[in-house]
PDB file of C-alpha atoms in Angstrom:
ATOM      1  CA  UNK A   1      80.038 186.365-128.616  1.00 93.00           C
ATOM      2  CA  UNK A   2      78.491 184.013-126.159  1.00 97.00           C
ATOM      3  CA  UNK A   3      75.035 184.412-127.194  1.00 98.00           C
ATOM      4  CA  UNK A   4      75.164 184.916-131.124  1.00 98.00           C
ATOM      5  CA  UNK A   5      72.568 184.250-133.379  1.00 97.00           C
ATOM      6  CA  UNK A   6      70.037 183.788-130.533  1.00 98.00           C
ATOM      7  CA  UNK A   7      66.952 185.908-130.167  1.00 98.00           C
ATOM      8  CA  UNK A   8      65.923 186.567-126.679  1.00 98.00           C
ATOM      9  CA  UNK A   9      63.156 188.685-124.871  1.00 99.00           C
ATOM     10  CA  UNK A  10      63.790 190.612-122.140  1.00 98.00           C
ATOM     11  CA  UNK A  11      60.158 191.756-119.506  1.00 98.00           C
ATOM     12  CA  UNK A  12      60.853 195.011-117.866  1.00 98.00           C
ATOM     13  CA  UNK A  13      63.894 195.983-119.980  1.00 98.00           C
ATOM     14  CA  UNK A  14      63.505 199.642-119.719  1.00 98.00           C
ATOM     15  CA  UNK A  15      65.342 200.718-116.869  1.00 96.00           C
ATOM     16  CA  UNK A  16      67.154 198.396-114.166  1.00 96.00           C
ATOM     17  CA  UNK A  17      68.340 195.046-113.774  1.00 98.00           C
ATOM     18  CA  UNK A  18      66.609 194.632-116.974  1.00 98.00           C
ATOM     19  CA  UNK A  19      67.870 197.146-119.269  1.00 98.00           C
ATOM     20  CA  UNK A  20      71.545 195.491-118.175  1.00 98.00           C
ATOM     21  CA  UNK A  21      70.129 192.293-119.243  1.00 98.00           C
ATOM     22  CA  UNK A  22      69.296 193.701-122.184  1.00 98.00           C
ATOM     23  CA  UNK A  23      72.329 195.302-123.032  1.00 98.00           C
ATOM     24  CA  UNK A  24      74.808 192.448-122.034  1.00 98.00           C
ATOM     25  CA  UNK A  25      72.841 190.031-123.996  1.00 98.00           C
ATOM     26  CA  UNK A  26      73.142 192.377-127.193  1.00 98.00           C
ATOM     27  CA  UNK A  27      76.930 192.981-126.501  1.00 98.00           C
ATOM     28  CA  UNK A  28      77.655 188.886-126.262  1.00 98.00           C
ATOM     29  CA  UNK A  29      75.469 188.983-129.834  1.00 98.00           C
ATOM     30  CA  UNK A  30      71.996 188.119-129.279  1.00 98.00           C
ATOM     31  CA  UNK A  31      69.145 189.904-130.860  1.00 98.00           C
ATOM     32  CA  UNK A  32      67.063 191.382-128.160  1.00 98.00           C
ATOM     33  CA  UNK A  33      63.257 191.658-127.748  1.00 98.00           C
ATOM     34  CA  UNK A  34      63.222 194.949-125.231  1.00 98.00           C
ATOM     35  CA  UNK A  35      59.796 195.238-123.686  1.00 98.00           C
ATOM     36  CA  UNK A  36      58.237 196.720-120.999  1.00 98.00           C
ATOM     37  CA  UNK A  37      54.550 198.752-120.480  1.00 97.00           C
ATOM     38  CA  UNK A  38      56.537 202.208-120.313  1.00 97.00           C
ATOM     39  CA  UNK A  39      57.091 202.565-123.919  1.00 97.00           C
ATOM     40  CA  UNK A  40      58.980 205.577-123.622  1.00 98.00           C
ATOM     41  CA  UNK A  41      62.064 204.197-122.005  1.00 97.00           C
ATOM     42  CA  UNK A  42      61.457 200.793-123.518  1.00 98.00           C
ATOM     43  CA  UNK A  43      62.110 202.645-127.260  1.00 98.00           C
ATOM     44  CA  UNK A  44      65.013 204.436-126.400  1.00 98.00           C
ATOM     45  CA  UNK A  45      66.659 201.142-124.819  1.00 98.00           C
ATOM     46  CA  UNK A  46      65.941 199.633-127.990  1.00 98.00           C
ATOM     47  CA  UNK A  47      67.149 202.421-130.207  1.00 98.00           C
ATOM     48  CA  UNK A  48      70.434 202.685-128.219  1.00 98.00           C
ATOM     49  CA  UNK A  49      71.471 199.247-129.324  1.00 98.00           C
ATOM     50  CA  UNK A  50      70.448 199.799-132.881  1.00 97.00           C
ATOM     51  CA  UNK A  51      70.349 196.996-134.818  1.00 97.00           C
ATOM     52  CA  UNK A  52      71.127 194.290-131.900  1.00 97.00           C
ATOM     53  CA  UNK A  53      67.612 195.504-130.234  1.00 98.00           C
ATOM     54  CA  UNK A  54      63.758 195.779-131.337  1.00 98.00           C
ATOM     55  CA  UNK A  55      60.724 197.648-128.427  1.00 98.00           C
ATOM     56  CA  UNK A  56      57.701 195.604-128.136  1.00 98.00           C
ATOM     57  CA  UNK A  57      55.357 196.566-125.316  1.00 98.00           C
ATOM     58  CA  UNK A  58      54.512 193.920-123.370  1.00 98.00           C
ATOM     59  CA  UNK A  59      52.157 193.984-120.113  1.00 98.00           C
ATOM     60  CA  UNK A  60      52.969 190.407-118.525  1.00 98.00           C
ATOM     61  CA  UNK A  61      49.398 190.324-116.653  1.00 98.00           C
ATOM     62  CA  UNK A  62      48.228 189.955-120.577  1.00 98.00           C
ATOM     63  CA  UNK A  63      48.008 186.756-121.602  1.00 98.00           C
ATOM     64  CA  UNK A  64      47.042 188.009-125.252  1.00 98.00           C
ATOM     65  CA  UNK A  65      49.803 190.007-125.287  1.00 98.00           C
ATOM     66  CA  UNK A  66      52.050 187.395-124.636  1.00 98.00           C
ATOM     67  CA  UNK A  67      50.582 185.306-127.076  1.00 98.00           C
ATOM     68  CA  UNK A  68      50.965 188.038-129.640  1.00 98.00           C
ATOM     69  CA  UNK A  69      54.528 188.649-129.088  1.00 98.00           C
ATOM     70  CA  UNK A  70      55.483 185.063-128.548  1.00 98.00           C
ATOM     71  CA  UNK A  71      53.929 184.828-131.956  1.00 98.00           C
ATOM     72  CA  UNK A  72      55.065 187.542-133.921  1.00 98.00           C
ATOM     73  CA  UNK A  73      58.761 186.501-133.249  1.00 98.00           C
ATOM     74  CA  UNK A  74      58.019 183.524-134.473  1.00 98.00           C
ATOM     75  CA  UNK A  75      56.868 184.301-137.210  1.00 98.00           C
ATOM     76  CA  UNK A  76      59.846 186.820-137.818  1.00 97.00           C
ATOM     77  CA  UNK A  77      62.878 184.692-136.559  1.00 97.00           C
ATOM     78  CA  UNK A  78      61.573 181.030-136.566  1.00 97.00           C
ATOM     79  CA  UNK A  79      62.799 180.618-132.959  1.00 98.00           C
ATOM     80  CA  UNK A  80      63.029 181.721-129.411  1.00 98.00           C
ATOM     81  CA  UNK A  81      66.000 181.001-127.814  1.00 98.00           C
ATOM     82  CA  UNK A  82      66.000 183.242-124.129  1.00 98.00           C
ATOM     83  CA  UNK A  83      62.980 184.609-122.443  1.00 99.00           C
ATOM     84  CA  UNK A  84      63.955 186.704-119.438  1.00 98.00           C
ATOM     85  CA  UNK A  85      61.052 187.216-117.092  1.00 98.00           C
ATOM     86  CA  UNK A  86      62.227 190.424-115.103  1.00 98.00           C
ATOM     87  CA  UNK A  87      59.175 192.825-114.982  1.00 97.00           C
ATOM     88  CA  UNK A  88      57.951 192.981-111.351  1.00 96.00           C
ATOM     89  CA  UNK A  89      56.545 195.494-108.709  1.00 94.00           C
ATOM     90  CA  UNK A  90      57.242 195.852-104.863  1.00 90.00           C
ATOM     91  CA  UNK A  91      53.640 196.984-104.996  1.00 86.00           C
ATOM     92  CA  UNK A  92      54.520 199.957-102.582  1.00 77.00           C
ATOM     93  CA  UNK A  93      55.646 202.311-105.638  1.00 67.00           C
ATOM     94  CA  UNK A  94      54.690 205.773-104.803  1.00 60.00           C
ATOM     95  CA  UNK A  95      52.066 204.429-102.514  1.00 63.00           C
ATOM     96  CA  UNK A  96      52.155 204.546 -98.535  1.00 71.00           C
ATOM     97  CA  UNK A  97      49.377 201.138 -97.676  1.00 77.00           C
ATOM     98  CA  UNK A  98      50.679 199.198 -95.284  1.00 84.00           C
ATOM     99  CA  UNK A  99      52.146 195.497 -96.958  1.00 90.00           C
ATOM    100  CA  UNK A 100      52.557 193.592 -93.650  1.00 93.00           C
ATOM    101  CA  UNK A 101      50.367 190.220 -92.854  1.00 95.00           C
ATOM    102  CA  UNK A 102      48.260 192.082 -90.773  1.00 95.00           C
ATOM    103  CA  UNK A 103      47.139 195.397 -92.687  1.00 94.00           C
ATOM    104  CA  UNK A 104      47.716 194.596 -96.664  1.00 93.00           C
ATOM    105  CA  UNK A 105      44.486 195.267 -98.709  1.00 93.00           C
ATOM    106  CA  UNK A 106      43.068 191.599-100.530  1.00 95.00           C
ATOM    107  CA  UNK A 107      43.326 194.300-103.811  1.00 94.00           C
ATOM    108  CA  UNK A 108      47.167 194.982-103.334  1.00 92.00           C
ATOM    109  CA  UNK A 109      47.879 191.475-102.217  1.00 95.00           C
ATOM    110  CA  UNK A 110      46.496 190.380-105.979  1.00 96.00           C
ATOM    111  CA  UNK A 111      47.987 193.215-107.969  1.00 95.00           C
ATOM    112  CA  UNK A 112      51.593 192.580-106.532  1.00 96.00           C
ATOM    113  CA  UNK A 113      50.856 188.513-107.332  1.00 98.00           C
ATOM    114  CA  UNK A 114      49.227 189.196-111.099  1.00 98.00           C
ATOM    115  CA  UNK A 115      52.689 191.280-112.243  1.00 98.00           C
ATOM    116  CA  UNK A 116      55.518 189.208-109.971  1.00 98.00           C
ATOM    117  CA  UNK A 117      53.837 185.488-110.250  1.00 98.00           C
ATOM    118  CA  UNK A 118      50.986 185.568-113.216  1.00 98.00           C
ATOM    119  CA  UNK A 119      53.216 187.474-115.535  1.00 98.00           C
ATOM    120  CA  UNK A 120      56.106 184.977-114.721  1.00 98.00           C
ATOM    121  CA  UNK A 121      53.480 182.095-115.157  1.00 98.00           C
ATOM    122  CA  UNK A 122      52.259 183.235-118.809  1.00 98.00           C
ATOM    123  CA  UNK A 123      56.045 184.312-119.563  1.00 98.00           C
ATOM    124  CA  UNK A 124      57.059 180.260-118.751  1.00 98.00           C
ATOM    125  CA  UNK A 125      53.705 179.168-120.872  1.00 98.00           C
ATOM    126  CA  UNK A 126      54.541 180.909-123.855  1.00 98.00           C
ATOM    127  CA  UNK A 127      58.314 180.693-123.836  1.00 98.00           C
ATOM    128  CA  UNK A 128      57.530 176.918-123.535  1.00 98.00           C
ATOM    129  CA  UNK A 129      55.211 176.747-126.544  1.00 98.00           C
ATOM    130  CA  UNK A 130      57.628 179.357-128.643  1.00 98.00           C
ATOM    131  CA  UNK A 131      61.123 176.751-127.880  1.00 98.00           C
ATOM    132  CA  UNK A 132      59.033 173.228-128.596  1.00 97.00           C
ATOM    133  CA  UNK A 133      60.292 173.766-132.059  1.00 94.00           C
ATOM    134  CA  UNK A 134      63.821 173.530-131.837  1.00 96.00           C
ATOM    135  CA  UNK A 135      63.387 171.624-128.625  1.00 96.00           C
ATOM    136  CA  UNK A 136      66.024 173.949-126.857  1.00 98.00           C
ATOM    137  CA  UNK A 137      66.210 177.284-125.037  1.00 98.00           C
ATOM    138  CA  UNK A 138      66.976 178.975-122.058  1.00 98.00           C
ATOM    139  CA  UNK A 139      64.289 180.337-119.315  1.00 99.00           C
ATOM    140  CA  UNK A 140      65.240 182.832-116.547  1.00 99.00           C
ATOM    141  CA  UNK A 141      63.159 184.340-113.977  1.00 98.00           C
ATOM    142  CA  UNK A 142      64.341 186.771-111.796  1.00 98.00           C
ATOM    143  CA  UNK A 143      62.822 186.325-108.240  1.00 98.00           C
ATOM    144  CA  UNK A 144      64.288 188.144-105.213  1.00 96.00           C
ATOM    145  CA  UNK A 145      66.578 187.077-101.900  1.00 94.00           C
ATOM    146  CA  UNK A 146      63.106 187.855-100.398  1.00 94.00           C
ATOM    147  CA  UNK A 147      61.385 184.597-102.490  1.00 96.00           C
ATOM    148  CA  UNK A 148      63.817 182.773-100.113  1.00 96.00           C
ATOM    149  CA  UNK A 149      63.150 184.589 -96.823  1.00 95.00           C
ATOM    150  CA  UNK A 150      60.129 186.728 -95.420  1.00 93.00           C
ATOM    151  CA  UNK A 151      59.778 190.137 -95.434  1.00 92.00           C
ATOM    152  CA  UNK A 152      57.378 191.244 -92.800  1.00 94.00           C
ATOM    153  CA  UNK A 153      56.826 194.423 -94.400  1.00 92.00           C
ATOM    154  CA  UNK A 154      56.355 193.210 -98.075  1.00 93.00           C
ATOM    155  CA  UNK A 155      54.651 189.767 -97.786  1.00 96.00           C
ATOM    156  CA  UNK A 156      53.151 190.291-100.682  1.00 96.00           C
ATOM    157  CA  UNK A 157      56.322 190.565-102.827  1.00 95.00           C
ATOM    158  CA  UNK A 158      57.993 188.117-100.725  1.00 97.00           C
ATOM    159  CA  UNK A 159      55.102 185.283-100.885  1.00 98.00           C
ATOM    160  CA  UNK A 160      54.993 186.248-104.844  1.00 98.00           C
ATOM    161  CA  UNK A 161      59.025 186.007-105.523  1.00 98.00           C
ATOM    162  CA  UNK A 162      58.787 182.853-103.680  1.00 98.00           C
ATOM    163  CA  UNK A 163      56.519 181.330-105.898  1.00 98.00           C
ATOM    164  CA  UNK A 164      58.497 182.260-108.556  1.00 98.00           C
ATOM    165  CA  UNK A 165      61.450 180.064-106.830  1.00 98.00           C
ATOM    166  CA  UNK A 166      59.261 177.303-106.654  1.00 98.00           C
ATOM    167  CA  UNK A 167      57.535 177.633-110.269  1.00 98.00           C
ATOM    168  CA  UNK A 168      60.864 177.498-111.748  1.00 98.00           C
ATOM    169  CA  UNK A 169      61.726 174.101-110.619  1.00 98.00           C
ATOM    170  CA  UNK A 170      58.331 172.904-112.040  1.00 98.00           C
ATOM    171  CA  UNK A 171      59.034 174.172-115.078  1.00 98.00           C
ATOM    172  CA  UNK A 172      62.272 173.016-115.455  1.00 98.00           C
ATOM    173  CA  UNK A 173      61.120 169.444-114.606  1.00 98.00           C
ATOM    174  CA  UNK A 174      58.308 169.684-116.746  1.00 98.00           C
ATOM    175  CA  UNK A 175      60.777 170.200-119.889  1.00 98.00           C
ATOM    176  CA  UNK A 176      62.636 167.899-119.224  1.00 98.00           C
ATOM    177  CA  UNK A 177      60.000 164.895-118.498  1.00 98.00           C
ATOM    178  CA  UNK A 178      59.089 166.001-122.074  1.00 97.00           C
ATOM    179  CA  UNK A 179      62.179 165.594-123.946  1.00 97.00           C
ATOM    180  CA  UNK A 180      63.074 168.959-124.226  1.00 98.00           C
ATOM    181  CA  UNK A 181      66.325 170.924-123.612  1.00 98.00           C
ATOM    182  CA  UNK A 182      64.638 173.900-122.519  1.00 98.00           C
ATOM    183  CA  UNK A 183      66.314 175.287-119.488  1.00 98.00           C
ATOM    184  CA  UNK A 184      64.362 177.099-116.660  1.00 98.00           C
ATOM    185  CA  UNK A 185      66.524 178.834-113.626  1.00 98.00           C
ATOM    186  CA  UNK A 186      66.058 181.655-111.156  1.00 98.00           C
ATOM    187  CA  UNK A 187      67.997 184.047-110.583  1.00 98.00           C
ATOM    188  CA  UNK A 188      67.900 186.013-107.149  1.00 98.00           C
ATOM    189  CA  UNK A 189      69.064 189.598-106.564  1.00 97.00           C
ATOM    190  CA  UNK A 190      69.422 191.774-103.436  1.00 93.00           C
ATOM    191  CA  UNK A 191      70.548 195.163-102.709  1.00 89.00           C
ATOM    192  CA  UNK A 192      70.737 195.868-105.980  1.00 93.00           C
ATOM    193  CA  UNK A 193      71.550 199.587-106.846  1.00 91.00           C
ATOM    194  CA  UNK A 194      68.414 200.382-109.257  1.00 88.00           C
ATOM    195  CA  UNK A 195      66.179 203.475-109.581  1.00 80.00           C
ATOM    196  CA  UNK A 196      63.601 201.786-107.601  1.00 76.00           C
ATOM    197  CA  UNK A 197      66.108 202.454-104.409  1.00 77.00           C
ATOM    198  CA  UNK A 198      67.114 206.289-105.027  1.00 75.00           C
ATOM    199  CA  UNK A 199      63.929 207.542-103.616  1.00 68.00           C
ATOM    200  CA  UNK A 200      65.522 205.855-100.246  1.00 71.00           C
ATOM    201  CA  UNK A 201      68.690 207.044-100.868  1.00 77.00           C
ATOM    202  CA  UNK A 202      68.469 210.350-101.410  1.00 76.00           C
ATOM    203  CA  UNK A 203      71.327 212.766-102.541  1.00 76.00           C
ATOM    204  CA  UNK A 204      73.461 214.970-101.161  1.00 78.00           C
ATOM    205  CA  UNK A 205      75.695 214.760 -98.327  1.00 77.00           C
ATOM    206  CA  UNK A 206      73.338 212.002 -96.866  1.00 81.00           C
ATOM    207  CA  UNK A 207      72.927 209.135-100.390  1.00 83.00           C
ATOM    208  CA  UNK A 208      76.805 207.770 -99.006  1.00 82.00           C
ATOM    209  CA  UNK A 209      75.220 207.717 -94.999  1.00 82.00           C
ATOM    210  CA  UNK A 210      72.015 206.389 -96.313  1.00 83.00           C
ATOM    211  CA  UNK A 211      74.335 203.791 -98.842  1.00 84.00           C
ATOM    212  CA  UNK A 212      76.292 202.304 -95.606  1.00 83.00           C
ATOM    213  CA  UNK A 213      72.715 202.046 -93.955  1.00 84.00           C
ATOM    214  CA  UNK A 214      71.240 199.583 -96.017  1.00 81.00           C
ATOM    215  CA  UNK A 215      73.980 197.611 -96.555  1.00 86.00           C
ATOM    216  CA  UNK A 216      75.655 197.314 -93.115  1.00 86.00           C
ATOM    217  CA  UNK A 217      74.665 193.673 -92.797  1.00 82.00           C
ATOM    218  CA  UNK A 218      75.477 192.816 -96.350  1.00 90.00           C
ATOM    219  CA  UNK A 219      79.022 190.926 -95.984  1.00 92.00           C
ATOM    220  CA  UNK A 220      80.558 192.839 -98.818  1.00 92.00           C
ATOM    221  CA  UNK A 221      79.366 195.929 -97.456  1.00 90.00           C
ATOM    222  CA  UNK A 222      78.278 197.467-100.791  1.00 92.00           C
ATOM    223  CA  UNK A 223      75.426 197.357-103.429  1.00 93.00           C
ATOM    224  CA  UNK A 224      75.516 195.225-106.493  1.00 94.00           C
ATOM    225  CA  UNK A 225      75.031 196.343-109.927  1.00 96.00           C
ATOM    226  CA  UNK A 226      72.755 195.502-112.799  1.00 97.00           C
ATOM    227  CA  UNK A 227      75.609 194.753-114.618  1.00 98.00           C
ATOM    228  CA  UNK A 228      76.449 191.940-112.018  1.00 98.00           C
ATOM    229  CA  UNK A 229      73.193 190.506-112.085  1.00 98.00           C
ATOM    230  CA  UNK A 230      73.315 190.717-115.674  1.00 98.00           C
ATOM    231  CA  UNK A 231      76.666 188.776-116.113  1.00 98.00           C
ATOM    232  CA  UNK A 232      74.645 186.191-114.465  1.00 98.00           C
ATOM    233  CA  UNK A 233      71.824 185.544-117.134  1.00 98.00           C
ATOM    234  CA  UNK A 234      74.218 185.813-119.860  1.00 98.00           C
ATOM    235  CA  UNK A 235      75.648 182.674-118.103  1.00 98.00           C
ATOM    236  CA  UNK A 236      72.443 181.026-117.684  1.00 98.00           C
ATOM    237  CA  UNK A 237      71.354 181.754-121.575  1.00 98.00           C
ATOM    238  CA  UNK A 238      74.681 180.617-122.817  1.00 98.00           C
ATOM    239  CA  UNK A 239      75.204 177.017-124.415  1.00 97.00           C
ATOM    240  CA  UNK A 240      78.122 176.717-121.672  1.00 97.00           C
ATOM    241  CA  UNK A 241      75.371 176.164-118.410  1.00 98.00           C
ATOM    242  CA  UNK A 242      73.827 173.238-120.820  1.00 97.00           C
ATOM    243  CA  UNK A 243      73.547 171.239-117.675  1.00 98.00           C
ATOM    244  CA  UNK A 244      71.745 173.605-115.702  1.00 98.00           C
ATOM    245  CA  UNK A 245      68.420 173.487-114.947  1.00 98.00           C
ATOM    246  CA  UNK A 246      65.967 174.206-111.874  1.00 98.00           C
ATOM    247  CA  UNK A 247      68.801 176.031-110.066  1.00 98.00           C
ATOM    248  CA  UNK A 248      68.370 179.091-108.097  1.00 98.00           C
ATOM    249  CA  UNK A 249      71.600 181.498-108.315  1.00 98.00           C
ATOM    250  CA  UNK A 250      71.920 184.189-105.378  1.00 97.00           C
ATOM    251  CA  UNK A 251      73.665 187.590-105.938  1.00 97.00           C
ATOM    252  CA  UNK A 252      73.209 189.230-102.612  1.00 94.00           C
ATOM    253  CA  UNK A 253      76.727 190.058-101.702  1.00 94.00           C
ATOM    254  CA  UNK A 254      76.855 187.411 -98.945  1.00 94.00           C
ATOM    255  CA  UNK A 255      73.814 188.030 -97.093  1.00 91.00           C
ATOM    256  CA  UNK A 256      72.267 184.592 -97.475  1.00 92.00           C
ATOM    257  CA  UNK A 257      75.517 182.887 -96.055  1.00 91.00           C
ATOM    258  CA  UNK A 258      75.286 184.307 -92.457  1.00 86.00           C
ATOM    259  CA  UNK A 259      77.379 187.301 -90.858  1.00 72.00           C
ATOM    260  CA  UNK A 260      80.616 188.125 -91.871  1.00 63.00           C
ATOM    261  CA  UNK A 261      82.762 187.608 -88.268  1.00 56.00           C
ATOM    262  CA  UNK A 262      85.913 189.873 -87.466  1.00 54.00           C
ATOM    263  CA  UNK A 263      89.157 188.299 -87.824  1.00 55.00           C
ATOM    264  CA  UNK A 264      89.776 187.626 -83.969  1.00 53.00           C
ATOM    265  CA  UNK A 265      92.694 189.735 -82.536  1.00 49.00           C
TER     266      UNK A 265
END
């Protein structure tokens, strides 16, 4: 029980790397904060880990909200101890604008930046405020293998999960010019096997085809898991990474280290 007695809220928790999140934080003993704006999912989330788990909506781009919720557990536990800031959009959900340099809309650039960067900004503001009390805490944003390299088909995302990166050092420097043990590290997923990919998959006799596609230049030649990613932030929010702090922690199956060559013959 890695994480117990620790409260700990989890952005975008209702499906995804962020209902793992959820989960393995509950599992390791940690009472979770589950929010997210679809309620629906959010709930049952929450109601599947009965007494471990609590929905609060939450729409990061709120800055009322956050101080609402920030607040209220607070008020109810005395403490925050984790603040997972997961929620984010490729800003191409269901939607067929072009996202390159070139062609992206000023109105798409901003909505992608106000969920992936803002909401990650106010999350980190409030989180802040909420562990200045007990001087201690852990902070994890999830960027993206894209905050580290472009995407020329997503700059949006990819300029936004960058900043992200980058935020998450000044944070992390920030608490600790002040004194605090407040921990702030970013955590950076790719090829991640979530719901936002089926649509791209497919099913049938093609999802395996498609599967192989997208992950032919992925040195371990498969997908990751939630579950892998959440592993990960347990890690980060446990006492045991004490001394970690402004790091960035890839889970992309090898793609970041270069090519996996054949053994020669």
């Amino acid at each position: 029980m890695r994480l117990e007695g620790k409260v700990a809220l989890v952005t975008g928790a209702a499906r995804g790397i962020g209902e793992a999140i959820a989960r393995a934080f509950a599992a390791e003993g940690a009472f979770v904060y589950v929010s997210d704006i679809d309620q629906g999912n959010g709930y049952a989330v929450a109601q599947s880990l009965g007494h471990s788990a609590s929905f609060v909506p939450l729409d990061v781009r709120s800055e009322i909200e956050w101080r609402e919720t920030t607040e209220a557990i607070i008020q109810k536990h005395g403490k925050l101890d984790i603040l997972v800031n997961n929620a984010g959009i490729t800003g191409f959900e269901g939607d067929d604008v072009p996202h390159d340099p070139e062609n992206a809309s000023l109105e798409a650039w901003r909505s992608v930046h106000e969920t992936n960067l803002d909401g990650v900004f106010l999350g980190c503001k409030y989180a802040i405020r909420a562990m200045r009390g007990s001087g201690t805490g852990s902070i994890i944003n999830i960027s993206s293998r894209s905050g580290i390299v472009g995407i020329p088909t997503a700059a949006a995302y990819a300029s936004s999960k960058a900043a992200v990166r980058n935020h998450t050092k000044s944070v992390a420097l920030y608490c600790a010019q002040q004194g605090m043990k407040v921990r702030c590290n970013s955590i950076h997923p790719a090829a991640i096997l979530t719901p936002m990919w089926e649509p791209m998959l497919g099913s049938g006799p093609d999802r395996e085809s498609n599967m192989a596609m997208f992950v032919q230049d992925t040195p371990l030649r498969r997908f990751g898991m939630p579950e892998e990613v959440a592993a990960v932030a347990v890690m980060l929010a446990a006492d045991e990474s004490s001394y970690i702090t402004g790091a960035e922690i890839n889970i992309d199956g090898g793609i970041l280290a270069g090519s996996a060559a054949a053994p020669s013959q």
